[in-house]
PDB file of C-alpha atoms in Angstrom:
ATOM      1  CA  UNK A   1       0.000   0.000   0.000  1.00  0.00           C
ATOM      2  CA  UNK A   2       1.272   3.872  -0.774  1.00  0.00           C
ATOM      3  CA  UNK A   3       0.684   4.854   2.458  1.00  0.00           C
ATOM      4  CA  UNK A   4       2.915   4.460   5.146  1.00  0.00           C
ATOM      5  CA  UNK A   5       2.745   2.747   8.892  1.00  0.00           C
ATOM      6  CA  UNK A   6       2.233   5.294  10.908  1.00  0.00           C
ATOM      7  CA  UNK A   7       0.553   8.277   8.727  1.00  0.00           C
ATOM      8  CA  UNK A   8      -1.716  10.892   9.265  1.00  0.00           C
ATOM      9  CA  UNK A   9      -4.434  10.693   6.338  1.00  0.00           C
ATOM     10  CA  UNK A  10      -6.320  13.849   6.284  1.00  0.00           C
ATOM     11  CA  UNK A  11      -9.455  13.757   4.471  1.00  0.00           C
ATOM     12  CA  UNK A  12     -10.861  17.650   3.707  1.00  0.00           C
ATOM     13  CA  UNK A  13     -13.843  18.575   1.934  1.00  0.00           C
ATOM     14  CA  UNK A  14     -17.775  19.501   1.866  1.00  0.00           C
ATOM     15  CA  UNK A  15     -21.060  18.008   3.172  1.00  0.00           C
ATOM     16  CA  UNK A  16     -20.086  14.837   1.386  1.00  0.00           C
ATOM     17  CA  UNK A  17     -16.843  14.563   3.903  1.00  0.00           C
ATOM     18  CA  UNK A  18     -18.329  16.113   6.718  1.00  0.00           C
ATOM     19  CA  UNK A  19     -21.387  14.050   7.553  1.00  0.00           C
ATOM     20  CA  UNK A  20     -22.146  14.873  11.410  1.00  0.00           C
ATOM     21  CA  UNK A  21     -17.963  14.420  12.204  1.00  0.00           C
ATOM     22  CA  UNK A  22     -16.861  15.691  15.511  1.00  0.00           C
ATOM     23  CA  UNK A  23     -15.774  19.538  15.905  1.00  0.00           C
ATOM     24  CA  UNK A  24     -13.012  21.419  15.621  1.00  0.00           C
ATOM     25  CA  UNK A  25     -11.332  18.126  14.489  1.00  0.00           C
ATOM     26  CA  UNK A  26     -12.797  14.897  13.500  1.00  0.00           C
ATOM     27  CA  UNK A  27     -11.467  12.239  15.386  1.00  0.00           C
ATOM     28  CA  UNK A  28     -11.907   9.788  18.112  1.00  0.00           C
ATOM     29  CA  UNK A  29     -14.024   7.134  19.401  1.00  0.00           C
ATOM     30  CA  UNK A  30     -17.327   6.366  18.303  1.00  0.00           C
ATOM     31  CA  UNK A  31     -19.059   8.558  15.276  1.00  0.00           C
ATOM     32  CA  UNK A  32     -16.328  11.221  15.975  1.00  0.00           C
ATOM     33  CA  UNK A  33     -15.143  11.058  12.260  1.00  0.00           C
ATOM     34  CA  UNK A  34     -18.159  11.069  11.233  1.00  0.00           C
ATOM     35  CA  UNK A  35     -20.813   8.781   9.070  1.00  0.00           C
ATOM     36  CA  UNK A  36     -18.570   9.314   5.336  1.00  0.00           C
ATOM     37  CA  UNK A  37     -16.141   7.808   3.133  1.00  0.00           C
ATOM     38  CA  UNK A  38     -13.818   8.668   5.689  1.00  0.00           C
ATOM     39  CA  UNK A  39     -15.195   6.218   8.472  1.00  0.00           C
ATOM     40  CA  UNK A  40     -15.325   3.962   5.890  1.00  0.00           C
ATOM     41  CA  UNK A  41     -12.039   4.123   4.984  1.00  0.00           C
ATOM     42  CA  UNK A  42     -10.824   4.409   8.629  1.00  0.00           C
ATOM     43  CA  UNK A  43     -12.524   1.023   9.485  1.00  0.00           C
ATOM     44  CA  UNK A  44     -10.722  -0.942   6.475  1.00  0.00           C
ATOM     45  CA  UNK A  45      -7.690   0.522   7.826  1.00  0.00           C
ATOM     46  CA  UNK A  46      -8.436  -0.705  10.615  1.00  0.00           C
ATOM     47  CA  UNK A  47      -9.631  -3.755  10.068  1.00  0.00           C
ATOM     48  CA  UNK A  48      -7.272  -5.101   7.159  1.00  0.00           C
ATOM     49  CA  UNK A  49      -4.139  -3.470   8.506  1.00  0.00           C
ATOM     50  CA  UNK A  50      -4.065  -2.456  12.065  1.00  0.00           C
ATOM     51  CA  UNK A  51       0.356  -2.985  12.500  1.00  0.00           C
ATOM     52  CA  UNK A  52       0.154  -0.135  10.092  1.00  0.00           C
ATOM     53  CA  UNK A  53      -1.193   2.456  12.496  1.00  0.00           C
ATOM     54  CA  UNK A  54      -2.727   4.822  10.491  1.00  0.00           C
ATOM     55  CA  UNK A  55      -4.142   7.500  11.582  1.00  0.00           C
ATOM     56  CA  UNK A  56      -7.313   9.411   9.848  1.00  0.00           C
ATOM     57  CA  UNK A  57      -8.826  12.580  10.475  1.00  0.00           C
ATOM     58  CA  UNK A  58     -12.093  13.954   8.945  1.00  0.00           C
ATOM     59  CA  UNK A  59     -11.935  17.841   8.112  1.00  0.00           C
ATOM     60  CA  UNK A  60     -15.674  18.248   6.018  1.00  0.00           C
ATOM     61  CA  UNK A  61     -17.560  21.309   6.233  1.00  0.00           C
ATOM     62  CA  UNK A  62     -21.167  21.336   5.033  1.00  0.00           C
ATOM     63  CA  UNK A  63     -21.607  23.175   2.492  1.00  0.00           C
ATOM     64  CA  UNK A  64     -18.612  24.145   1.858  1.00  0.00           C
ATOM     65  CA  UNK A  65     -16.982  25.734  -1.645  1.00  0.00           C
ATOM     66  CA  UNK A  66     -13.278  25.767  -2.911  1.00  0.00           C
ATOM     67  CA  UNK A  67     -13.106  28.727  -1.389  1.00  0.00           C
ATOM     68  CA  UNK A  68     -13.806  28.052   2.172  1.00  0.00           C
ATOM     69  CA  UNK A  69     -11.372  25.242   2.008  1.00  0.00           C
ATOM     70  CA  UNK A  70      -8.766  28.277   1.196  1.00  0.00           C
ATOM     71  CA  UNK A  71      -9.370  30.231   3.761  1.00  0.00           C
ATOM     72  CA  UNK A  72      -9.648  27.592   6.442  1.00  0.00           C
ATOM     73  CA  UNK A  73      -6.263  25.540   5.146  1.00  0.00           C
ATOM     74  CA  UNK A  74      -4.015  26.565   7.300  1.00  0.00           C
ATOM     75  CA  UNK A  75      -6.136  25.495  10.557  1.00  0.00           C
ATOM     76  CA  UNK A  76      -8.011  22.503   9.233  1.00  0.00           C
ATOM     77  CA  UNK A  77      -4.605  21.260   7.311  1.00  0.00           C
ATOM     78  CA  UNK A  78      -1.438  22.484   7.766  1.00  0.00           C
ATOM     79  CA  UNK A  79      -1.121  23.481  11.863  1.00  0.00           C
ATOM     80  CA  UNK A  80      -2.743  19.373  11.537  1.00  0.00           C
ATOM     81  CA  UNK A  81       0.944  18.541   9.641  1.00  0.00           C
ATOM     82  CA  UNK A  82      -0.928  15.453   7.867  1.00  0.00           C
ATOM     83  CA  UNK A  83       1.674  12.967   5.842  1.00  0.00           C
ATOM     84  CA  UNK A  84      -1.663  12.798   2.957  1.00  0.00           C
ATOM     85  CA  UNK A  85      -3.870  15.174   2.220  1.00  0.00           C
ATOM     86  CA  UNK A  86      -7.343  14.521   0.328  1.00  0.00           C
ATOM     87  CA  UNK A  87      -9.073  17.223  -0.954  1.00  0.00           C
ATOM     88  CA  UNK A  88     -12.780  16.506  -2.516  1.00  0.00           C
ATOM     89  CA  UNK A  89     -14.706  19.788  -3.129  1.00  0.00           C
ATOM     90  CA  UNK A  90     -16.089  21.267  -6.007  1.00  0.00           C
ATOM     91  CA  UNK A  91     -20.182  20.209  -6.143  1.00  0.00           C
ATOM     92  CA  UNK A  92     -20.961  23.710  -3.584  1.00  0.00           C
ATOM     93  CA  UNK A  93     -19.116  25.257  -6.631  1.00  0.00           C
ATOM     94  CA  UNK A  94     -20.980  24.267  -9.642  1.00  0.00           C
ATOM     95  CA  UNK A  95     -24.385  24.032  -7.222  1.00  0.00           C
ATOM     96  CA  UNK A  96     -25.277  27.621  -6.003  1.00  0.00           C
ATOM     97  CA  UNK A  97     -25.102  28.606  -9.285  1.00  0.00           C
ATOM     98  CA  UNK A  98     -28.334  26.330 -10.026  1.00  0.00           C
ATOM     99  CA  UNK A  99     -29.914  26.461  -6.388  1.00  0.00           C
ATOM    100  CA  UNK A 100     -29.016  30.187  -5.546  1.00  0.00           C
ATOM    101  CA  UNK A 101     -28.707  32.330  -9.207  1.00  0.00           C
ATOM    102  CA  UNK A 102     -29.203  35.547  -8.048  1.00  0.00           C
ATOM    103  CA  UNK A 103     -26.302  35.342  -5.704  1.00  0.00           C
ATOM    104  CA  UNK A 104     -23.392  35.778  -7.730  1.00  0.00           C
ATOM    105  CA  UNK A 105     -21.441  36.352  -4.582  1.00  0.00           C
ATOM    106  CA  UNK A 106     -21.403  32.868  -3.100  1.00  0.00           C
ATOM    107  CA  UNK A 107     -20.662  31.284  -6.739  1.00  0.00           C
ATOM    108  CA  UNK A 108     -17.135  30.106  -7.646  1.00  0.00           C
ATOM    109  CA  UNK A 109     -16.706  29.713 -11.035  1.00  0.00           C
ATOM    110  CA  UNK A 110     -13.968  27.752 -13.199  1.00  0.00           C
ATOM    111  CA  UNK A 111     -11.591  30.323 -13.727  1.00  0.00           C
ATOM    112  CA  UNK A 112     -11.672  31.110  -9.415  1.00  0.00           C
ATOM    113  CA  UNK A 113     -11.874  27.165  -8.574  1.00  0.00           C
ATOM    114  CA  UNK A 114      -8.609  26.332 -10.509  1.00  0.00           C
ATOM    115  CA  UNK A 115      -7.268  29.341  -8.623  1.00  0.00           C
ATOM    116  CA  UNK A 116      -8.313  27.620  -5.408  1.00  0.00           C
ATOM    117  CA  UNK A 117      -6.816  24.108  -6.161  1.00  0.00           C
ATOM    118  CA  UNK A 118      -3.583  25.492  -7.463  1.00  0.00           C
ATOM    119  CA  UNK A 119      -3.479  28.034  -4.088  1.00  0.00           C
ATOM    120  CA  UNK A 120      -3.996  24.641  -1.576  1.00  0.00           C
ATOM    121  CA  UNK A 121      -1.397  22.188  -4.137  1.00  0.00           C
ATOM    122  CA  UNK A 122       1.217  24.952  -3.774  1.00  0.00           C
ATOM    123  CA  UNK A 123       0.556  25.634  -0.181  1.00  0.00           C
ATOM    124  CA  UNK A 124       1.010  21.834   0.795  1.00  0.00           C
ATOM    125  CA  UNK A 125       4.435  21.910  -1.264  1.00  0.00           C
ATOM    126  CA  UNK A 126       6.734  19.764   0.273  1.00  0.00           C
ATOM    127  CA  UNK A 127       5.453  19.579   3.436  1.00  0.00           C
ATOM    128  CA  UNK A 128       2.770  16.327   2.527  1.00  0.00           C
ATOM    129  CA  UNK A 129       4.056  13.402   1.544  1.00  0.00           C
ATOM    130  CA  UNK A 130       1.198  12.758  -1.434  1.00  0.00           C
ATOM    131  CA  UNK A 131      -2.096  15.418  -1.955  1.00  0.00           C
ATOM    132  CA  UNK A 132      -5.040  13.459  -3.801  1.00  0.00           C
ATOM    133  CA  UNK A 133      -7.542  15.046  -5.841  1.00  0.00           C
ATOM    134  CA  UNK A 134     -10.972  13.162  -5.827  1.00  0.00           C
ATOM    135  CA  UNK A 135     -13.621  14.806  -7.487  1.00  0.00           C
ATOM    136  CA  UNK A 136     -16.837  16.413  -6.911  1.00  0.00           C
ATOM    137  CA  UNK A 137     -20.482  14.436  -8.001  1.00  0.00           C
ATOM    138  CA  UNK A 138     -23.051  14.413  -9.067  1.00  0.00           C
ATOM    139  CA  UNK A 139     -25.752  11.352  -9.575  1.00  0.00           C
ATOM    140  CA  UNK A 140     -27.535  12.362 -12.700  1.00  0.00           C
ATOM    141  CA  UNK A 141     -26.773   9.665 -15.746  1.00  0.00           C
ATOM    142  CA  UNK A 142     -27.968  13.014 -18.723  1.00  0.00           C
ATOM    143  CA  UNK A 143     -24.900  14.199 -19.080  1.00  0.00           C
ATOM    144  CA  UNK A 144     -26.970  16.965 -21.206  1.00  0.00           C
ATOM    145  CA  UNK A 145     -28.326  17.974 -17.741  1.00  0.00           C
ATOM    146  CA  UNK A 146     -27.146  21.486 -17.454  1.00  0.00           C
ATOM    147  CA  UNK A 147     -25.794  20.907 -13.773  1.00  0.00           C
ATOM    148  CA  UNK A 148     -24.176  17.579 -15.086  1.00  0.00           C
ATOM    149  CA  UNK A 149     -22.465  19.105 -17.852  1.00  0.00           C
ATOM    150  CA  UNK A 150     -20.989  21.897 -15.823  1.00  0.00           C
ATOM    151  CA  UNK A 151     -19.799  19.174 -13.289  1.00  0.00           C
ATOM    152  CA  UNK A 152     -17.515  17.748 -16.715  1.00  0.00           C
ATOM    153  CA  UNK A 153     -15.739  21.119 -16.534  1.00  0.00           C
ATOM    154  CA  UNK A 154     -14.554  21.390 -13.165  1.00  0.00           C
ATOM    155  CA  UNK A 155     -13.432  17.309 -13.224  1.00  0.00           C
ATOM    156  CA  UNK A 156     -11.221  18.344 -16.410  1.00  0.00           C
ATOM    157  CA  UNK A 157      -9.831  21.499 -14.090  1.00  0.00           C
ATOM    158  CA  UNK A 158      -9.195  19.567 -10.937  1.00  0.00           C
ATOM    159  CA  UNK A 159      -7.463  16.568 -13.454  1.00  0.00           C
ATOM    160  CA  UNK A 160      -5.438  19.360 -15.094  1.00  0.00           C
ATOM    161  CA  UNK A 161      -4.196  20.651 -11.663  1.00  0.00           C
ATOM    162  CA  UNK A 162      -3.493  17.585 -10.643  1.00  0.00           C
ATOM    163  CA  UNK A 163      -1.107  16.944 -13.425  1.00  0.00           C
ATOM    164  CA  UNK A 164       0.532  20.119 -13.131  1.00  0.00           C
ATOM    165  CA  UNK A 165       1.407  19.659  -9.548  1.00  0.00           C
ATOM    166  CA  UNK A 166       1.942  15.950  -9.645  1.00  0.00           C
ATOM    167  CA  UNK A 167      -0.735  15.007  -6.797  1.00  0.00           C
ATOM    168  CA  UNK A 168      -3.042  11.647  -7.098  1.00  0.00           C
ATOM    169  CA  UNK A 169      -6.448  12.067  -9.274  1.00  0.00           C
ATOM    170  CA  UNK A 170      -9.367  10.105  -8.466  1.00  0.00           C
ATOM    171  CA  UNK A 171     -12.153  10.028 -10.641  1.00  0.00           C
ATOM    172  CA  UNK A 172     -15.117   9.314  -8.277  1.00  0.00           C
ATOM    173  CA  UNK A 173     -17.291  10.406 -10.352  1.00  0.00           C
ATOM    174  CA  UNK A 174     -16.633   7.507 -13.333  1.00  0.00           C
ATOM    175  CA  UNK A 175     -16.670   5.395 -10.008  1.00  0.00           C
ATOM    176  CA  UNK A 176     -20.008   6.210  -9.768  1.00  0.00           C
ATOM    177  CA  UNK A 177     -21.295   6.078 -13.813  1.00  0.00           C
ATOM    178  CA  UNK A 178     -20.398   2.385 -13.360  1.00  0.00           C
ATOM    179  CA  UNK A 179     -22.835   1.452 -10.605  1.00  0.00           C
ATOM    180  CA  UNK A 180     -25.467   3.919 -12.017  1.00  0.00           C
ATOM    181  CA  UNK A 181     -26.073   1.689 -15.353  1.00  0.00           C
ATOM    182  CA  UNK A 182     -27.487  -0.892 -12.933  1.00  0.00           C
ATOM    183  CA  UNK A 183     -29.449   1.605 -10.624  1.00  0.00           C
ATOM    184  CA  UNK A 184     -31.459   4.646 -10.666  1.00  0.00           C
ATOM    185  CA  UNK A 185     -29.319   7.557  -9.129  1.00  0.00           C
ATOM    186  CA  UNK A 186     -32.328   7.743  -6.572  1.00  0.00           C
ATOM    187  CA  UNK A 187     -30.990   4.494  -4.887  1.00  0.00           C
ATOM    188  CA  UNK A 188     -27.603   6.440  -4.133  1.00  0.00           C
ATOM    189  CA  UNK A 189     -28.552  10.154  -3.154  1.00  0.00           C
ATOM    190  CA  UNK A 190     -32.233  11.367  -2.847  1.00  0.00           C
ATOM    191  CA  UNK A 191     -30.698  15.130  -4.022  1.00  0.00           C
ATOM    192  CA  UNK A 192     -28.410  13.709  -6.708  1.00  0.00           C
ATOM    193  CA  UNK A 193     -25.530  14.902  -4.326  1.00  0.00           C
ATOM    194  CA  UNK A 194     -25.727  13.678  -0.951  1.00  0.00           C
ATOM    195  CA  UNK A 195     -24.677   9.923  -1.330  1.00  0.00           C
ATOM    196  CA  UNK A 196     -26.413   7.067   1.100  1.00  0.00           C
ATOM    197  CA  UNK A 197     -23.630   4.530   2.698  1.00  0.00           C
ATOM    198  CA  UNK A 198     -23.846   2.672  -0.801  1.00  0.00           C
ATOM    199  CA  UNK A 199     -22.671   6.055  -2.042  1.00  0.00           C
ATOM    200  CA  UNK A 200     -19.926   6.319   0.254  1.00  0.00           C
ATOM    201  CA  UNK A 201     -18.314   2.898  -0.014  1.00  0.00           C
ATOM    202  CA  UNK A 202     -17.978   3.960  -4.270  1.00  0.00           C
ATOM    203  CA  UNK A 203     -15.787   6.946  -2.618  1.00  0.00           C
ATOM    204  CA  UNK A 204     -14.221   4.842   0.105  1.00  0.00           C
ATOM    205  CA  UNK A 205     -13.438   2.135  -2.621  1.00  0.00           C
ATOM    206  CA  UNK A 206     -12.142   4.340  -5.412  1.00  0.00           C
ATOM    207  CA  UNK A 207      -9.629   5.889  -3.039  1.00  0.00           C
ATOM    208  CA  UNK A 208      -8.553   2.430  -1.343  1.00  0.00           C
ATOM    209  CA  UNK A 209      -8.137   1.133  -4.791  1.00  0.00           C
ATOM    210  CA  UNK A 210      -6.104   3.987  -6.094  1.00  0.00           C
ATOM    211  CA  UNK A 211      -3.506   3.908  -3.275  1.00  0.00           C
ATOM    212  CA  UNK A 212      -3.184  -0.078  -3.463  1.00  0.00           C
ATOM    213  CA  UNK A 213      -5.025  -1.292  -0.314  1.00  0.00           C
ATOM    214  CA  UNK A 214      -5.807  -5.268  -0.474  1.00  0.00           C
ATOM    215  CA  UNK A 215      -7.921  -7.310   1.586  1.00  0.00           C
TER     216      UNK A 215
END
């Protein structure tokens, strides 16, 4: 596996992170990280690998943008000195420009979200020992739908920044095309957005996968 015995896997994002985890920092016994990806992947940790002492920590914000995660970094990230850093944001983004149109204040747009990533990559410069991308969602199988077809344009951003600063990319949301051509997007999030566990475990797997974790 890619990561290291004894790491600190941080795991920073939106709603879709969050999910009820403990405050300021989610960790700790019980649902202290929360009801996410993240507990999921804590548990197979856990569970498959416990000699490798890894440690996870669940930094989500509900409803949080790009933005947010900027100006919260250096609290929620680097005074936490994590050895990998995951950063999954991007849906708040492309969504208050559907839900909330006449509030061009609160949208981020491409241009301002590539800014974002790019800020967070080059503040975690050398001082993480891998950053991985994982990408926004969104359960709708039209890719005509206008929301869906926005959501293409940030993926190719975030995959582009990425590259440029050599972190990890995980598409989640191909992840999550596969299992939608045998269900109804309704099965996985009731909003399209907010994935049930069956949602998370397509996250938890698609990471777990990606940095080489076996059963």
């Amino acid at each position: 596996m890619l990561i290291h015995k004894g790491s600190k896997l941080l795991m920073i994002g939106d709603s879709v992170t969050d999910a009820e985890r403990k405050r300021p920092v989610g960790e700790g016994r019980g649902e202290d990280i929360g009801k996410s990806y993240v507990a999921i992947v804590n548990a197979l940790l856990n569970s498959a690998c416990p000699e490798e002492q890894i440690r996870v920590i669940n930094m989500g914000v509900s409803g949080n943008t790009s933005r947010d995660l900027v100006q919260r970094f250096q609290t929620d990230v680097l005074d936490l000195n994590p050895d990998w850093l995951t950063i999954m944001i991007g849906i708040n983004d492309i969504w208050r420009q559907f839900d909330a149109p006449l509030r061009p204040e609160v949208h981020v747009y491409p241009e301002e979200y590539e800014a974002n990533l790019n800020h967070m990559l080059e503040l975690v410069k050398g001082k993480v020992k891998q950053t991985v991308l994982m990408t926004p969602v969104f359960m709708e199988r039209n890719r005509q739908d206008e929301m869906r077809a926005a959501l293409d344009t940030y993926i190719a951003i975030m995959k582009k920044t990425a590259e440029r600063h050599n972190a990890m990319f995980i598409d989640v949301q191909s992840a999550y095309e596969q299992v939608l051509e045998h269900m109804h997007p309704m099965n996985i999030a009731w909003d399209r957005v907010h994935p049930n566990m069956t949602g998370h475990m397509i996250i938890a797997r698609s990471f777990l996968k990606a940095v080489g974790f076996h059963w």
